[in-house]
PDB file of C-alpha atoms in Angstrom:
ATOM      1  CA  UNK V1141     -24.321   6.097  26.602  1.00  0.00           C
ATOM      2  CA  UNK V1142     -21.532   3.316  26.106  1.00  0.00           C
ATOM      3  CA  UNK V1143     -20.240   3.598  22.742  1.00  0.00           C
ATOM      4  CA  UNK V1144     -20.624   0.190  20.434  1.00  0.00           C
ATOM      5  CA  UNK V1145     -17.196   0.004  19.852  1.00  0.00           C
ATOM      6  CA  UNK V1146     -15.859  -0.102  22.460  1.00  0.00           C
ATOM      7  CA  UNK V1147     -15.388  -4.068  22.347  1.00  0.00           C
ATOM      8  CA  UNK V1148     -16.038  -6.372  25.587  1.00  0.00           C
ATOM      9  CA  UNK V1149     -15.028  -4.041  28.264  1.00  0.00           C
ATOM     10  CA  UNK V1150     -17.389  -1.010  29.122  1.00  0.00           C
ATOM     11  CA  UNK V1151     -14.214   1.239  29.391  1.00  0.00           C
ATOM     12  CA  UNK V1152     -13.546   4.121  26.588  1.00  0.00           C
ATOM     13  CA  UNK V1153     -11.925   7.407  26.174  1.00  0.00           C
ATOM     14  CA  UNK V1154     -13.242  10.753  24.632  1.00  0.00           C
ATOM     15  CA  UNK V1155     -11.328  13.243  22.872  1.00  0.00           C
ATOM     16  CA  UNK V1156     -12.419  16.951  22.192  1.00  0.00           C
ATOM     17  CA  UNK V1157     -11.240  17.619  18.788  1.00  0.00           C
ATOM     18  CA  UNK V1158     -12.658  21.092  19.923  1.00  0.00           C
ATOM     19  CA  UNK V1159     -10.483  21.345  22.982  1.00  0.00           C
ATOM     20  CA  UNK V1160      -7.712  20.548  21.230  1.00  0.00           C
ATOM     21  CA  UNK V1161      -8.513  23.456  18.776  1.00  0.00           C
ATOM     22  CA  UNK V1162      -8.570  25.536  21.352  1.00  0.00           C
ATOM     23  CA  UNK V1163      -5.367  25.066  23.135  1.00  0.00           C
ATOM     24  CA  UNK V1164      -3.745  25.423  19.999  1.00  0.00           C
ATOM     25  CA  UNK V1165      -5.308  28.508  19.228  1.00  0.00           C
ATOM     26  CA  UNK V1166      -5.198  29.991  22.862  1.00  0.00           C
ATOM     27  CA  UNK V1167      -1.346  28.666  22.512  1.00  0.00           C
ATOM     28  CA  UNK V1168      -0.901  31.062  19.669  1.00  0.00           C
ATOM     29  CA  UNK V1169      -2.254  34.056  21.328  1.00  0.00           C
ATOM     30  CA  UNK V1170       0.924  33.977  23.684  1.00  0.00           C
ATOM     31  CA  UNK V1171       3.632  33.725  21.685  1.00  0.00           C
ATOM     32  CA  UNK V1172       4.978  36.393  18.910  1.00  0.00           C
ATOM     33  CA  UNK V1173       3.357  36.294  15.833  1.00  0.00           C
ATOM     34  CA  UNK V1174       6.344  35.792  14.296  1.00  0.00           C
ATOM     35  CA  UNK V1175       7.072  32.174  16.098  1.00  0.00           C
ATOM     36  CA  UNK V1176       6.466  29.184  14.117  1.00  0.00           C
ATOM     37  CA  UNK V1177       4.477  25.994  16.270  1.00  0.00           C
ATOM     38  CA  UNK V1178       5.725  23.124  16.746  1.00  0.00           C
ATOM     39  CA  UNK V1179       3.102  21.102  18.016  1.00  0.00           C
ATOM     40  CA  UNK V1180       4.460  17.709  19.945  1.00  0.00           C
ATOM     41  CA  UNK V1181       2.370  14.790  18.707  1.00  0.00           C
ATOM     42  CA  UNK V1182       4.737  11.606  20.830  1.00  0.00           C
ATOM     43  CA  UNK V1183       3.687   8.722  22.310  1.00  0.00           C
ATOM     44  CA  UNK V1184       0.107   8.561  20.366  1.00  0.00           C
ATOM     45  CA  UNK V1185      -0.486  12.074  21.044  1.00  0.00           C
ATOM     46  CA  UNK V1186       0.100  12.132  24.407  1.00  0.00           C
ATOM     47  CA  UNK V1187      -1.948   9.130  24.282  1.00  0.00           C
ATOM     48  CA  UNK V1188      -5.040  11.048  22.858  1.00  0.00           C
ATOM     49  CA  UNK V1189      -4.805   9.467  19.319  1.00  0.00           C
ATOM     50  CA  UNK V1190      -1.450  10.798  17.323  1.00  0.00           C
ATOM     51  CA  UNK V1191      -3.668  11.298  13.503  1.00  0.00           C
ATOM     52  CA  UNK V1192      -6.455  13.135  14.814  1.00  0.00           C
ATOM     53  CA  UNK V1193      -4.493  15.719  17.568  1.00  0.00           C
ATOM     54  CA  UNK V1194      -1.840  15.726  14.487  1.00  0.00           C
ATOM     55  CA  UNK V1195      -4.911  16.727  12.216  1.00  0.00           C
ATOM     56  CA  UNK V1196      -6.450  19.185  14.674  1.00  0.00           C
ATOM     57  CA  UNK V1197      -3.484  21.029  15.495  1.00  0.00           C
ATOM     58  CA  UNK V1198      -2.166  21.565  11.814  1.00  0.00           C
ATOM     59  CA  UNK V1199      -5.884  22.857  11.389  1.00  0.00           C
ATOM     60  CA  UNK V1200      -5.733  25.270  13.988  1.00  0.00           C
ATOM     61  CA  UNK V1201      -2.670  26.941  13.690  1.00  0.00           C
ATOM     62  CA  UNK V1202       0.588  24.003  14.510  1.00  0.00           C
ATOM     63  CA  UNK V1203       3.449  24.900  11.933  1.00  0.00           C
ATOM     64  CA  UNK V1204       5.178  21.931  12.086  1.00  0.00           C
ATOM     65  CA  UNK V1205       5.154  18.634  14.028  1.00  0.00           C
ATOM     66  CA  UNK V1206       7.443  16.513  17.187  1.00  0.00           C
ATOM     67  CA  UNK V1207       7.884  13.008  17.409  1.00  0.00           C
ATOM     68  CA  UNK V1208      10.022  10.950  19.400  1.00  0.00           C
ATOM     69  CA  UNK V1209      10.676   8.170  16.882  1.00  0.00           C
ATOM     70  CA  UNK V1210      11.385   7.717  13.838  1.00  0.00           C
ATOM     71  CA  UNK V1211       8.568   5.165  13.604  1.00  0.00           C
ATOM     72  CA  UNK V1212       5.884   7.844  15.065  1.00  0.00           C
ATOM     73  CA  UNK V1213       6.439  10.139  12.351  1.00  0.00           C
ATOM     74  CA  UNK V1214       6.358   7.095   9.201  1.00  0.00           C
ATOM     75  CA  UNK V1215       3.223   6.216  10.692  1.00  0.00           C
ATOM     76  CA  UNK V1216       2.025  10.052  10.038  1.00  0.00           C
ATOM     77  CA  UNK V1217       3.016  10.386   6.949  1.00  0.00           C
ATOM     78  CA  UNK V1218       1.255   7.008   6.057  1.00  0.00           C
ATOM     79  CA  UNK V1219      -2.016   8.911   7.519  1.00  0.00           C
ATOM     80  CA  UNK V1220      -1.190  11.360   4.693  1.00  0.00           C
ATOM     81  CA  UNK V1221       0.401  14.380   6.818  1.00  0.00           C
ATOM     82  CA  UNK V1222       2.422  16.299   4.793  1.00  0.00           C
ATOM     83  CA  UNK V1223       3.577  18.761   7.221  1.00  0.00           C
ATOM     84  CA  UNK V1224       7.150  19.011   8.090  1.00  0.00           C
ATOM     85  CA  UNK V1225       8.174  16.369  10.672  1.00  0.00           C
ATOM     86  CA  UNK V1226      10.923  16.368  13.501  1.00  0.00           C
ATOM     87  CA  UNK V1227      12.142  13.189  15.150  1.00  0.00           C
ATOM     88  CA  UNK V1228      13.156  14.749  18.511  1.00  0.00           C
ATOM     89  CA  UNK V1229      14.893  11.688  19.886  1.00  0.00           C
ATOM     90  CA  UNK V1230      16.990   8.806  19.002  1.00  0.00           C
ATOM     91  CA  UNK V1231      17.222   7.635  15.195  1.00  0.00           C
ATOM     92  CA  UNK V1232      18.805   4.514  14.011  1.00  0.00           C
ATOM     93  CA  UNK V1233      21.538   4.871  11.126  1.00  0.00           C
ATOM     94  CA  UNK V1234      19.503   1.900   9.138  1.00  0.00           C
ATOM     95  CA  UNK V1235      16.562   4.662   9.368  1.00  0.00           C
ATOM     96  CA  UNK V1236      18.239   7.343   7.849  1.00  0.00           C
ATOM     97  CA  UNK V1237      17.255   6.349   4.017  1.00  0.00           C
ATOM     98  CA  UNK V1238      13.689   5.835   5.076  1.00  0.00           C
ATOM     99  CA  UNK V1239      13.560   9.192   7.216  1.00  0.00           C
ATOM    100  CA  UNK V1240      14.790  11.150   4.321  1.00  0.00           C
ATOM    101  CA  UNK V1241      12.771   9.443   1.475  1.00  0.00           C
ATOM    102  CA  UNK V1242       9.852  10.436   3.967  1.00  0.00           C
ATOM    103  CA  UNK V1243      10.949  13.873   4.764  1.00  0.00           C
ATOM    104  CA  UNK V1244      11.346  13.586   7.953  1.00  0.00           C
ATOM    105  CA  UNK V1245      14.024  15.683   9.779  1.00  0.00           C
ATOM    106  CA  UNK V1246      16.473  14.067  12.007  1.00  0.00           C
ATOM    107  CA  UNK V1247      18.182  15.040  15.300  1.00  0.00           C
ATOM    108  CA  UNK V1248      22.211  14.852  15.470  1.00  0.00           C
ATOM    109  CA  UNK V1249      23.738  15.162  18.884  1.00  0.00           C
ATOM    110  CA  UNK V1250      27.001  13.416  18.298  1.00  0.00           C
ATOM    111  CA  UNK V1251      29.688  13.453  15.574  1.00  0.00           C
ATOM    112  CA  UNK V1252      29.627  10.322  14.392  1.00  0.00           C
ATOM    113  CA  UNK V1253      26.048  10.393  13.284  1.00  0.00           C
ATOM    114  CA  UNK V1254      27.226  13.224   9.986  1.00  0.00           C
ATOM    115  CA  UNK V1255      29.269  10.235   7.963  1.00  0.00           C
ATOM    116  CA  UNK V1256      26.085   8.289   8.251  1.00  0.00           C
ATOM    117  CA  UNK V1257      23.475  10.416   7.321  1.00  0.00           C
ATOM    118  CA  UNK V1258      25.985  12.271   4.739  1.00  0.00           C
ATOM    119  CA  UNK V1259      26.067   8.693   3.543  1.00  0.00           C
ATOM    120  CA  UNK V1260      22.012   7.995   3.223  1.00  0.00           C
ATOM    121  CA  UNK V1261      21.708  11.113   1.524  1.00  0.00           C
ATOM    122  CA  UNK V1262      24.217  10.331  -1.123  1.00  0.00           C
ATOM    123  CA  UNK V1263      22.309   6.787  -1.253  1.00  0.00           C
ATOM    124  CA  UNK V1264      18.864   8.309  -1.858  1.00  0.00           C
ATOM    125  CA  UNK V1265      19.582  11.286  -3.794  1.00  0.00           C
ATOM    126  CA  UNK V1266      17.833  13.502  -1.907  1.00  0.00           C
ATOM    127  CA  UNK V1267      19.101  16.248   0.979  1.00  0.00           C
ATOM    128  CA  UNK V1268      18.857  15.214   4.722  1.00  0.00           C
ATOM    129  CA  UNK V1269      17.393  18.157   7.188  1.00  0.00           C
ATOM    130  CA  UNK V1270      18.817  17.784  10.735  1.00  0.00           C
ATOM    131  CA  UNK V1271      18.658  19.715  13.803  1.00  0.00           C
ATOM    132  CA  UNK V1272      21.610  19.258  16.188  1.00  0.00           C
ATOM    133  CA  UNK V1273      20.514  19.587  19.795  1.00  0.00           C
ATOM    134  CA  UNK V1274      22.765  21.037  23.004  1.00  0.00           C
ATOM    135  CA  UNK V1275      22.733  19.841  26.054  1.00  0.00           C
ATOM    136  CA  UNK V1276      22.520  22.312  27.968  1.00  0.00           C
ATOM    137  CA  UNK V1277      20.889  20.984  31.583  1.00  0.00           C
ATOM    138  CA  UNK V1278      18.559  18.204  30.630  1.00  0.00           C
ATOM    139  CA  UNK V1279      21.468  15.699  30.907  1.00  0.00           C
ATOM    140  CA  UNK V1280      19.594  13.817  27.996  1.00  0.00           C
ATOM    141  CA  UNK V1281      20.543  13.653  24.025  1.00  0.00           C
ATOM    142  CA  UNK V1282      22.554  16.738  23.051  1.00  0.00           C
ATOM    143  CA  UNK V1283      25.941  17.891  22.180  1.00  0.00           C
ATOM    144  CA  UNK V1284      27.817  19.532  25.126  1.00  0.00           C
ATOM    145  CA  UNK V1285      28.155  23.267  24.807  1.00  0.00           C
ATOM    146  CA  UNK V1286      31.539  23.221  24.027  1.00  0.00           C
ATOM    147  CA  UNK V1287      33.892  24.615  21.282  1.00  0.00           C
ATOM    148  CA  UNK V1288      34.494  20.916  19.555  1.00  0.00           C
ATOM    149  CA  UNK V1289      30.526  20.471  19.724  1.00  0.00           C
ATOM    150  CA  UNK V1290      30.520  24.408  17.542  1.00  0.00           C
ATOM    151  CA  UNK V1291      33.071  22.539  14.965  1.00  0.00           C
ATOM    152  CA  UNK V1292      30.543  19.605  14.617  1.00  0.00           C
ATOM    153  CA  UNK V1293      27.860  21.417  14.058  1.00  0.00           C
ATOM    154  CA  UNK V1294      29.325  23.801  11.430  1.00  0.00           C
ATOM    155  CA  UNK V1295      31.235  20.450   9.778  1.00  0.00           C
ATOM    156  CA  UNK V1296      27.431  18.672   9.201  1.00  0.00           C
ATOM    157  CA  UNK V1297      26.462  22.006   7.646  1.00  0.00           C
ATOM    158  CA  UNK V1298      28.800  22.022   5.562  1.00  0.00           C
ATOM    159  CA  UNK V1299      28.748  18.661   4.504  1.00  0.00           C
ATOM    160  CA  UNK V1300      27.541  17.663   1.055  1.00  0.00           C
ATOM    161  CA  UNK V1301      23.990  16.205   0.874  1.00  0.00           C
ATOM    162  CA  UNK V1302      23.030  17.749   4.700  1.00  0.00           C
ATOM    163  CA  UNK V1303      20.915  20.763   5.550  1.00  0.00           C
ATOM    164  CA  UNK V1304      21.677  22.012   9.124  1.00  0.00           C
ATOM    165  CA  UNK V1305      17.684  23.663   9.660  1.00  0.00           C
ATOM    166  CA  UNK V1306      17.461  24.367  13.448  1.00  0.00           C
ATOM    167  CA  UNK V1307      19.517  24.304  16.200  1.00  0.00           C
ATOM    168  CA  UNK V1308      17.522  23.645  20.005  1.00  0.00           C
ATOM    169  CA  UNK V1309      17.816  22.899  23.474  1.00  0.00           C
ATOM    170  CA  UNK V1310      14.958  21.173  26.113  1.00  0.00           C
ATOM    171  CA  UNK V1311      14.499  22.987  29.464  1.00  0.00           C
ATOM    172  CA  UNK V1312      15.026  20.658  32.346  1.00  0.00           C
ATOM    173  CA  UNK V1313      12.987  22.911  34.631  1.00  0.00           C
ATOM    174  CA  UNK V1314      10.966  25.651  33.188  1.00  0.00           C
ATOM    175  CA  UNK V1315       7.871  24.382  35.018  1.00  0.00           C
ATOM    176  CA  UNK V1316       9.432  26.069  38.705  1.00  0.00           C
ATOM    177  CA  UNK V1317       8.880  28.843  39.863  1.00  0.00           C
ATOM    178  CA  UNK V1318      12.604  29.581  40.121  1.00  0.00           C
ATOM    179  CA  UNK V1319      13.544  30.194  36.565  1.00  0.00           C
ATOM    180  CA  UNK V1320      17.595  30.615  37.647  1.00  0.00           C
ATOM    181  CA  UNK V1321      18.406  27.190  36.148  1.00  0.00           C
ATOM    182  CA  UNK V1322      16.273  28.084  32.535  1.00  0.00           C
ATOM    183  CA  UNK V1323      18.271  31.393  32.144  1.00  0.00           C
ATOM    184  CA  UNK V1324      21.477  29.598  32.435  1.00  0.00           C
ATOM    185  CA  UNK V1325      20.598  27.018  30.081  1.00  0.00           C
ATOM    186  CA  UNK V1326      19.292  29.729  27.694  1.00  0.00           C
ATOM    187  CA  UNK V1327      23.074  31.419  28.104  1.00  0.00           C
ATOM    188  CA  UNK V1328      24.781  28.558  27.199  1.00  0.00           C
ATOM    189  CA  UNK V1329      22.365  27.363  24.309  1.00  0.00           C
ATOM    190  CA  UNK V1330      22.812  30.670  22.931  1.00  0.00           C
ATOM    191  CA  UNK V1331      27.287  31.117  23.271  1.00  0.00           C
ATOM    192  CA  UNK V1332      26.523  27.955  21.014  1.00  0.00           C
ATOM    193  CA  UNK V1333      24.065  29.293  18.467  1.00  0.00           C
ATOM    194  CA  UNK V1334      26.668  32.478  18.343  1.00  0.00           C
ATOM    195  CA  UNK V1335      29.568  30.565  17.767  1.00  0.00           C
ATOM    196  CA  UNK V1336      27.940  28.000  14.799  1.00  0.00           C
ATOM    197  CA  UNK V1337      26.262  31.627  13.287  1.00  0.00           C
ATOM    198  CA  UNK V1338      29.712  32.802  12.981  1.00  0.00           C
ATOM    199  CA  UNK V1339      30.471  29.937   9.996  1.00  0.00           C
ATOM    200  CA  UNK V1340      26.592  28.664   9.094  1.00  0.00           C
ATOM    201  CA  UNK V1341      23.290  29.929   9.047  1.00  0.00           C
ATOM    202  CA  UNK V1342      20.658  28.653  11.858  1.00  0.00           C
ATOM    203  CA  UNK V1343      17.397  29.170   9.777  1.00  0.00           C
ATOM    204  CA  UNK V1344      15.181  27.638  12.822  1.00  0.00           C
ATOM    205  CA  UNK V1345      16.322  28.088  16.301  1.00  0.00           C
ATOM    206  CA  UNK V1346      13.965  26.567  18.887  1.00  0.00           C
ATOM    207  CA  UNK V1347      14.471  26.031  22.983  1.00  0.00           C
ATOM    208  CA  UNK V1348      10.617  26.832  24.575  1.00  0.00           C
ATOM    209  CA  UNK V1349       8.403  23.809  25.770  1.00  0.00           C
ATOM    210  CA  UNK V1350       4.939  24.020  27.001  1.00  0.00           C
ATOM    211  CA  UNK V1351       5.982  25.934  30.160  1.00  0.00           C
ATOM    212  CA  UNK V1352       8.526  28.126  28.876  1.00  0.00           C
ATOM    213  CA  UNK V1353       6.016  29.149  26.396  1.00  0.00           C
ATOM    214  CA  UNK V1354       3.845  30.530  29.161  1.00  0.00           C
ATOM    215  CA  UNK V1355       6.561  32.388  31.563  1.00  0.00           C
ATOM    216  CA  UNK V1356       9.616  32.766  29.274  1.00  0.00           C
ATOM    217  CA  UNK V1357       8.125  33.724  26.307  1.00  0.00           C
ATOM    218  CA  UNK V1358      11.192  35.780  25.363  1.00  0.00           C
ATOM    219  CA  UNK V1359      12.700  32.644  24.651  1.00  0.00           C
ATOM    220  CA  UNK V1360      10.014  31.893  22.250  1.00  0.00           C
ATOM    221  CA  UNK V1361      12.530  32.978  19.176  1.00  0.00           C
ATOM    222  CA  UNK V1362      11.611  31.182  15.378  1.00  0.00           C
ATOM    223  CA  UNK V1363       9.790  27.899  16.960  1.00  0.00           C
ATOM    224  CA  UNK V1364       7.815  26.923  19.775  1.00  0.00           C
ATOM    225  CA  UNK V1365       7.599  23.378  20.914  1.00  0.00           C
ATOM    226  CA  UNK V1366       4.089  22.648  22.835  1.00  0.00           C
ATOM    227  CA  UNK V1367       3.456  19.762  24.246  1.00  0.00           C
ATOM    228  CA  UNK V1368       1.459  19.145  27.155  1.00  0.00           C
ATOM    229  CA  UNK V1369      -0.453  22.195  27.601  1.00  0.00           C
ATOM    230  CA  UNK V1370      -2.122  21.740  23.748  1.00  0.00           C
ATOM    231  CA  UNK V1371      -3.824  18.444  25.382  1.00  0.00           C
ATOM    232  CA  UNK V1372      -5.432  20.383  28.262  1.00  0.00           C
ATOM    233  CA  UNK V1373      -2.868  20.282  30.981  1.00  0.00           C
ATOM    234  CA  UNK V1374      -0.615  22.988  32.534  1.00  0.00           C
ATOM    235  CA  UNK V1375       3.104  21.810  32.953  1.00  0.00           C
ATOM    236  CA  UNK V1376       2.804  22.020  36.636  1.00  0.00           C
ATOM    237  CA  UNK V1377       1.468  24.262  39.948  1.00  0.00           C
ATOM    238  CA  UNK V1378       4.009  26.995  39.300  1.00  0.00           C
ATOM    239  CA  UNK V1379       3.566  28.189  36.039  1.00  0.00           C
ATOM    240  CA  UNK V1380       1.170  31.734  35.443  1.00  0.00           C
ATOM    241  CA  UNK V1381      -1.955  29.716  34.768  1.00  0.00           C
ATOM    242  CA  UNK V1382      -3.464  33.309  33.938  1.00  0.00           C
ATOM    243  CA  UNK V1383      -1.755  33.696  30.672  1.00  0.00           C
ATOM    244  CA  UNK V1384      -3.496  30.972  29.118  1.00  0.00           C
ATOM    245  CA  UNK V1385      -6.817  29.041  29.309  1.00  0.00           C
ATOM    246  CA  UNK V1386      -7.199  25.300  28.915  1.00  0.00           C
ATOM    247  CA  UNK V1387      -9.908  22.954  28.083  1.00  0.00           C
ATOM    248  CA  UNK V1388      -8.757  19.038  28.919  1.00  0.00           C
ATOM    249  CA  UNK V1389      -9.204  16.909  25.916  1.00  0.00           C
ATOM    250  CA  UNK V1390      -9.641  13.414  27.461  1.00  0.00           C
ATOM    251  CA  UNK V1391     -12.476  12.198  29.463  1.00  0.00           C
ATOM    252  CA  UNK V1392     -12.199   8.522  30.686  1.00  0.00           C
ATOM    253  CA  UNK V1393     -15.112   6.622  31.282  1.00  0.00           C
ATOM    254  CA  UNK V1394     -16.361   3.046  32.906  1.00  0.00           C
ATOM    255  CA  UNK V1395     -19.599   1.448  33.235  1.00  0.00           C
ATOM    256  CA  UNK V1396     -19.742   0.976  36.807  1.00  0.00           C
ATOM    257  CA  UNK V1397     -20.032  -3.131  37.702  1.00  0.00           C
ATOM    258  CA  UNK V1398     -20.830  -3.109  41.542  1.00  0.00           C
ATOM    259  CA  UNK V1399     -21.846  -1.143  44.241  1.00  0.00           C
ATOM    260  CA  UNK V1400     -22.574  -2.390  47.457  1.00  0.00           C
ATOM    261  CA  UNK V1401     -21.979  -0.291  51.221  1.00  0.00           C
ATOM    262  CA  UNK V1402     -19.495  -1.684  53.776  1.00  0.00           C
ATOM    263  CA  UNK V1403     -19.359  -0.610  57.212  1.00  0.00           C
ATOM    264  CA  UNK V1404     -16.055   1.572  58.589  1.00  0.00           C
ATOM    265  CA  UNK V1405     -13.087  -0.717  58.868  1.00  0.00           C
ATOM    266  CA  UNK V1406     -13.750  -3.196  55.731  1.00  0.00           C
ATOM    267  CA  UNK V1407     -10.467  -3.965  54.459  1.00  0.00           C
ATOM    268  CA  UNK V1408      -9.977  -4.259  50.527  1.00  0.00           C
ATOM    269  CA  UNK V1409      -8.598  -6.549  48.183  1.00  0.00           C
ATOM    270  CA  UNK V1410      -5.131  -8.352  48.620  1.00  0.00           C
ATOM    271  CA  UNK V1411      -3.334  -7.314  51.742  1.00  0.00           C
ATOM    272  CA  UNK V1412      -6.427  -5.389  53.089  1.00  0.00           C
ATOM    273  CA  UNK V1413      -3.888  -2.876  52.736  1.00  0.00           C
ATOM    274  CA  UNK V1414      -6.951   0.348  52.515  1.00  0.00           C
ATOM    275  CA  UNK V1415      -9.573   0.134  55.383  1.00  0.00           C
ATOM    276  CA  UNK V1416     -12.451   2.503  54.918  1.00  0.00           C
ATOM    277  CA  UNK V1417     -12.424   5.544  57.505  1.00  0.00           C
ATOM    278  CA  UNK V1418     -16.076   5.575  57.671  1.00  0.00           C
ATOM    279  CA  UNK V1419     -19.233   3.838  56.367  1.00  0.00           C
ATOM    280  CA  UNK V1420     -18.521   3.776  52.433  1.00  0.00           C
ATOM    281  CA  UNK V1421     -20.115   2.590  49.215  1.00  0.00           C
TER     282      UNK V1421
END
């Protein structure tokens, strides 16, 4: 049955609520009890509708929440989520006031962002919470793992008006079989972690995505960060599929508009560039 809101194109996706449930709660069967969820609600929820899998996963056992952008986590806390929020990526200085006014923790990776946000804190009266992220493989945001990116870190700490509350690292790779390049990013996040717990305390430290939740779960530590495996999908062949069962949340669906048969070598649409192998509908 085609929905009736689906406006003037027969075309319309369906979302488990259910399913989602369930991968967060089969999620939480794998990792120590101990772990705190992070459950990764960018890019619309994986494009399944950011309010309701944000909704659903708090509901079924999610901790705390991922964005990307600043703007994806203002628009939850406009849906009324009041769980704590973590801009993962990129945020503008001119955001900083709104992101702290709306709770919602930021991600340093470089040392000129601590006058900034120092500054916006000072401005709003309220405390900043960051996370400073290491690069350590992804090539992406992330301090280098490097004795001046230690003295950074511990600086923002200590600064007035800023609350260092984790510390994390993304796996480039965690989805091959080979694991070699995870373990060495692990080292290296962790010679960082060592060196900042030496000055400051790390309350939340944080380095497993969806498929190093499933074959490194040693690396689980306070906070888990899944992402694609809470919407139905495993992070790739490799991973030990037999740790964890998944439902897929998202159906797509289309009202079919033509069928006719065509004889073997029809060629379709511009180019002809497919020919059919055999008699086809």
């Amino acid at each position: 049955m085609i929905p009736e809101s689906i406006g003037t194109r027969p075309v319309w996706a369906e979302v488990s609520l259910d399913s989602l449930a369930y991968n967060m709660e089969e999620t939480r069967k794998i990792i120590p009890s101990s772990t705190m969820l992070m459950a990764a609600v960018k890019a619309n929820g994986y494009g399944h509708g950011a309010e309701m899998c944000a909704k659903t996963f708090l509901e079924s056992g999610a901790d705390r929440l991922a964005v990307a952008m600043p703007d994806e986590g203002f628009q939850l806390r406009a849906m009324g989520i009041e769980a704590p929020i973590l801009c993962l990526g990129y945020t503008p200085d001119y955001l900083y006031e709104r992101a702290i006014n709306k709770d919602i923790s930021v991600t340093i990776y470089h040392e000129s962002q601590v006058q900034g946000l120092a500054e916006a804190a000072r401005a709003t009266g309220n405390e900043a919470i960051f996370h400073a992220k290491i690069d350590t493989g992804m090539g992406r945001l992330g301090f280098q793992s490097s004795k001046e990116s230690v003295e950074v870190i511990v600086r923002a700490a200590q600064t007035e008006g800023l609350f260092l509350e984790g510390v994390f690292t993304h796996f480039a790779v965690s989805d091959e079989a080979d694991k070699g390049y995870s373990h060495d990013q692990f080292k290296k996040y962790m010679e960082v972690v060592e060196a900042v717990e030496e000055h400051v305390e790390i309350p939340i430290k944080h380095v497993n995505n969806s498929a190093g939740i499933i074959d490194l779960p040693e690396y689980s530590l306070d906070m888990a960060r899944p992402g694609i495996i809470l919407y139905g999908y495993y992070p790739s062949v490799h991973v030990d599929t037999s740790r964890i069962e998944l439902r897929q949340a998202m159906t797509l669906n289309a009202r079919i508009s033509h069928l006719k048969h065509v004889p073997a070598g029809t060629g379709l649409s511009y180019g002809l560039t497919y020919k059919t192998e055999r008699d086809s509908i």
